[in-house]
Short mmCIF file of C-alpha atoms in Angstrom, two decimals:
data_model
loop_
_atom_site.label_atom_id
_atom_site.label_comp_id
_atom_site.label_asym_id
_atom_site.label_seq_id
_atom_site.Cartn_x
_atom_site.Cartn_y
_atom_site.Cartn_z
CA UNK A 1 39.44 -5.74 7.01
CA UNK A 2 41.48 -3.73 4.49
CA UNK A 3 43.94 -1.70 6.59
CA UNK A 4 46.13 -0.64 3.66
CA UNK A 5 43.34 0.83 1.53
CA UNK A 6 44.39 4.42 2.25
CA UNK A 7 47.93 3.84 0.93
CA UNK A 8 48.80 4.20 -2.74
CA UNK A 9 50.15 1.15 -4.57
CA UNK A 10 53.57 2.68 -5.28
CA UNK A 11 54.12 3.46 -1.56
CA UNK A 12 53.33 -0.17 -0.69
CA UNK A 13 55.69 -1.47 -3.40
CA UNK A 14 58.47 0.87 -2.20
CA UNK A 15 57.97 -0.25 1.42
CA UNK A 16 57.99 -3.93 0.44
CA UNK A 17 61.17 -3.52 -1.65
CA UNK A 18 62.92 -1.48 1.06
CA UNK A 19 62.14 -4.16 3.65
CA UNK A 20 62.87 -7.04 1.25
CA UNK A 21 59.31 -8.38 1.47
CA UNK A 22 58.05 -10.71 -1.21
CA UNK A 23 54.49 -10.71 -2.45
CA UNK A 24 52.29 -12.56 -4.89
CA UNK A 25 50.99 -10.73 -7.94
CA UNK A 26 47.54 -11.96 -8.92
CA UNK A 27 47.76 -12.47 -12.68
CA UNK A 28 44.01 -11.88 -13.03
CA UNK A 29 44.74 -8.22 -12.22
CA UNK A 30 46.03 -7.84 -15.78
CA UNK A 31 42.84 -9.18 -17.40
CA UNK A 32 41.41 -6.04 -19.04
CA UNK A 33 38.10 -7.74 -19.79
CA UNK A 34 37.22 -7.14 -16.12
CA UNK A 35 35.98 -3.57 -15.62
CA UNK A 36 37.94 -2.96 -12.42
CA UNK A 37 41.20 -3.96 -14.13
CA UNK A 38 40.47 -1.84 -17.19
CA UNK A 39 39.84 1.16 -14.94
CA UNK A 40 42.92 0.47 -12.81
CA UNK A 41 45.33 -0.22 -15.69
CA UNK A 42 44.05 2.00 -18.51
CA UNK A 43 41.96 4.86 -17.06
CA UNK A 44 43.65 5.50 -13.70
CA UNK A 45 47.07 6.30 -15.25
CA UNK A 46 45.41 8.86 -17.56
CA UNK A 47 43.64 10.46 -14.60
CA UNK A 48 46.88 10.53 -12.59
CA UNK A 49 48.68 12.18 -15.49
CA UNK A 50 46.08 14.96 -15.74
CA UNK A 51 45.25 15.24 -12.00
CA UNK A 52 48.11 13.78 -9.89
CA UNK A 53 46.14 13.82 -6.62
CA UNK A 54 42.85 12.45 -7.95
CA UNK A 55 43.11 9.23 -5.90
CA UNK A 56 43.12 11.07 -2.55
CA UNK A 57 39.97 12.91 -3.69
CA UNK A 58 38.35 9.57 -4.56
CA UNK A 59 39.25 8.19 -1.14
CA UNK A 60 37.75 11.27 0.53
CA UNK A 61 34.55 11.04 -1.54
CA UNK A 62 34.32 7.31 -0.81
CA UNK A 63 34.54 7.99 2.93
CA UNK A 64 31.84 10.65 2.67
CA UNK A 65 29.61 8.27 0.70
CA UNK A 66 30.04 5.62 3.40
CA UNK A 67 29.09 8.12 6.12
CA UNK A 68 26.06 9.22 4.09
CA UNK A 69 24.97 5.61 3.61
CA UNK A 70 25.17 5.01 7.38
CA UNK A 71 23.02 8.09 8.08
CA UNK A 72 20.46 6.97 5.47
CA UNK A 73 20.34 3.53 7.10
CA UNK A 74 19.76 5.10 10.54
CA UNK A 75 16.93 7.26 9.16
CA UNK A 76 15.42 4.25 7.38
CA UNK A 77 15.63 2.09 10.52
CA UNK A 78 13.81 4.78 12.50
CA UNK A 79 11.18 5.16 9.77
CA UNK A 80 10.67 1.39 9.58
CA UNK A 81 10.18 1.25 13.34
CA UNK A 82 7.58 4.04 13.16
CA UNK A 83 5.73 2.47 10.22
CA UNK A 84 5.67 -1.18 11.30
CA UNK A 85 2.37 -3.01 11.32
CA UNK A 86 1.92 -6.06 13.55
CA UNK A 87 5.14 -7.72 12.31
CA UNK A 88 8.41 -6.82 10.62
CA UNK A 89 6.88 -8.06 7.34
CA UNK A 90 4.19 -5.42 7.03
CA UNK A 91 4.17 -1.64 7.05
CA UNK A 92 1.39 0.89 7.57
CA UNK A 93 0.96 2.84 4.36
CA UNK A 94 -0.99 5.52 6.24
CA UNK A 95 2.15 6.23 8.27
CA UNK A 96 4.40 5.91 5.21
CA UNK A 97 2.52 8.55 3.19
CA UNK A 98 3.38 11.13 5.86
CA UNK A 99 7.04 10.76 4.80
CA UNK A 100 8.58 12.46 1.79
CA UNK A 101 8.86 10.38 -1.38
CA UNK A 102 12.64 10.13 -0.89
CA UNK A 103 12.31 8.88 2.70
CA UNK A 104 9.64 6.39 1.67
CA UNK A 105 11.91 4.98 -1.04
CA UNK A 106 14.83 4.90 1.41
CA UNK A 107 12.62 3.04 3.91
CA UNK A 108 11.52 0.53 1.23
CA UNK A 109 15.10 -0.06 0.12
CA UNK A 110 16.31 -0.75 3.66
CA UNK A 111 13.25 -2.87 4.56
CA UNK A 112 13.80 -5.07 1.50
CA UNK A 113 17.51 -5.46 2.18
CA UNK A 114 16.80 -6.47 5.78
CA UNK A 115 14.10 -8.97 4.77
CA UNK A 116 15.39 -10.59 1.59
CA UNK A 117 18.54 -12.21 0.30
CA UNK A 118 18.43 -10.30 -2.96
CA UNK A 119 20.31 -7.25 -4.18
CA UNK A 120 17.90 -4.32 -4.29
CA UNK A 121 18.51 -1.59 -6.87
CA UNK A 122 17.23 1.98 -6.89
CA UNK A 123 15.31 1.19 -10.10
CA UNK A 124 13.61 -1.77 -8.42
CA UNK A 125 12.50 0.37 -5.46
CA UNK A 126 11.22 3.00 -7.90
CA UNK A 127 9.08 0.36 -9.66
CA UNK A 128 7.63 -0.89 -6.38
CA UNK A 129 6.89 2.66 -5.27
CA UNK A 130 5.02 3.48 -8.51
CA UNK A 131 3.11 0.19 -8.65
CA UNK A 132 2.10 0.08 -4.98
CA UNK A 133 1.62 3.75 -4.07
CA UNK A 134 -0.03 4.98 -7.27
CA UNK A 135 -2.50 2.14 -7.75
CA UNK A 136 -6.19 2.87 -7.28
CA UNK A 137 -7.21 2.88 -3.62
CA UNK A 138 -9.68 0.02 -4.14
CA UNK A 139 -7.07 -2.22 -5.80
CA UNK A 140 -4.67 -4.63 -4.13
CA UNK A 141 -1.53 -4.50 -6.29
CA UNK A 142 1.13 -7.18 -5.97
CA UNK A 143 4.74 -7.00 -7.13
CA UNK A 144 6.71 -10.24 -7.49
CA UNK A 145 10.44 -10.76 -7.66
CA UNK A 146 12.16 -14.03 -8.40
CA UNK A 147 10.86 -17.37 -9.55
CA UNK A 148 8.10 -18.78 -7.38
CA UNK A 149 9.52 -21.27 -4.93
CA UNK A 150 13.15 -20.21 -5.41
CA UNK A 151 15.25 -19.06 -2.47
CA UNK A 152 14.91 -15.35 -1.75
CA UNK A 153 11.98 -14.72 -4.09
CA UNK A 154 9.13 -12.69 -2.65
CA UNK A 155 6.00 -10.69 -3.29
CA UNK A 156 5.09 -7.24 -2.04
CA UNK A 157 1.42 -6.49 -1.90
CA UNK A 158 -0.92 -3.82 -0.63
CA UNK A 159 -4.02 -4.76 1.30
CA UNK A 160 -6.17 -2.57 3.57
CA UNK A 161 -3.61 0.25 3.78
CA UNK A 162 -0.75 -2.06 4.67
CA UNK A 163 2.23 -3.19 2.66
CA UNK A 164 3.05 -6.90 3.05
CA UNK A 165 6.21 -8.80 2.21
CA UNK A 166 5.53 -12.50 1.70
CA UNK A 167 7.56 -15.35 0.24
CA UNK A 168 6.84 -16.07 -3.41
CA UNK A 169 5.79 -19.66 -2.93
CA UNK A 170 4.99 -22.18 -5.61
CA UNK A 171 1.27 -22.71 -5.80
CA UNK A 172 0.43 -26.27 -4.92
CA UNK A 173 -3.16 -27.34 -5.07
CA UNK A 174 -4.45 -29.73 -2.43
CA UNK A 175 -5.62 -33.10 -3.50
CA UNK A 176 -9.26 -33.74 -2.77
CA UNK A 177 -8.21 -36.41 -0.25
CA UNK A 178 -5.91 -34.03 1.70
CA UNK A 179 -7.15 -32.17 4.74
CA UNK A 180 -5.62 -29.83 7.30
CA UNK A 181 -6.78 -29.13 10.78
CA UNK A 182 -6.43 -25.65 12.27
CA UNK A 183 -7.60 -24.25 15.57
CA UNK A 184 -9.11 -20.92 14.51
CA UNK A 185 -8.13 -19.40 17.88
CA UNK A 186 -4.40 -19.81 17.23
CA UNK A 187 -2.23 -18.28 14.50
CA UNK A 188 -1.78 -20.19 11.26
CA UNK A 189 1.96 -20.11 10.54
CA UNK A 190 2.91 -19.76 6.89
CA UNK A 191 6.68 -19.41 6.51
CA UNK A 192 7.50 -15.75 7.29
CA UNK A 193 4.07 -14.41 8.21
CA UNK A 194 1.35 -14.96 10.79
CA UNK A 195 -2.29 -14.77 9.84
#
């Protein structure tokens, strides 16, 4: 919660001084090697000198961007729901191709954020889109992210007109003496997916 975000710094300082409030200045705020501090201490004063009310415009634009993001998430959630396969970890590509390219990328971005612990960039979604959607129909492309076996790493693959998200597990070969029993009439559980 940041209830004072809409107030300018000078107004807060004036209020604190008027009411004899003490505060702690974080000395790291003066470290210009950090981009946010460089912008705040070097660039913002220049902007304020040229355009005195620029900060209220930034706040307005920021609010509009937040609203836009929420609408995009709602659209993506609806598209995910309409394109789901038999679990939340696979999507019907036949249903996805009926969407515009922009909505498909928005859906992929949201689906990955909801299913992984990794930050998902626009560039990353673009790569997945090109690799998965433009591969030959008879191929089964796979896109991997992260080191196999590490937390949050995964693979996205296409198989029989479905897109699958599976953990990127380390390959471990079975010893000749090892055996597993599996009742073929019940699902075989492998981490996130059911086969």
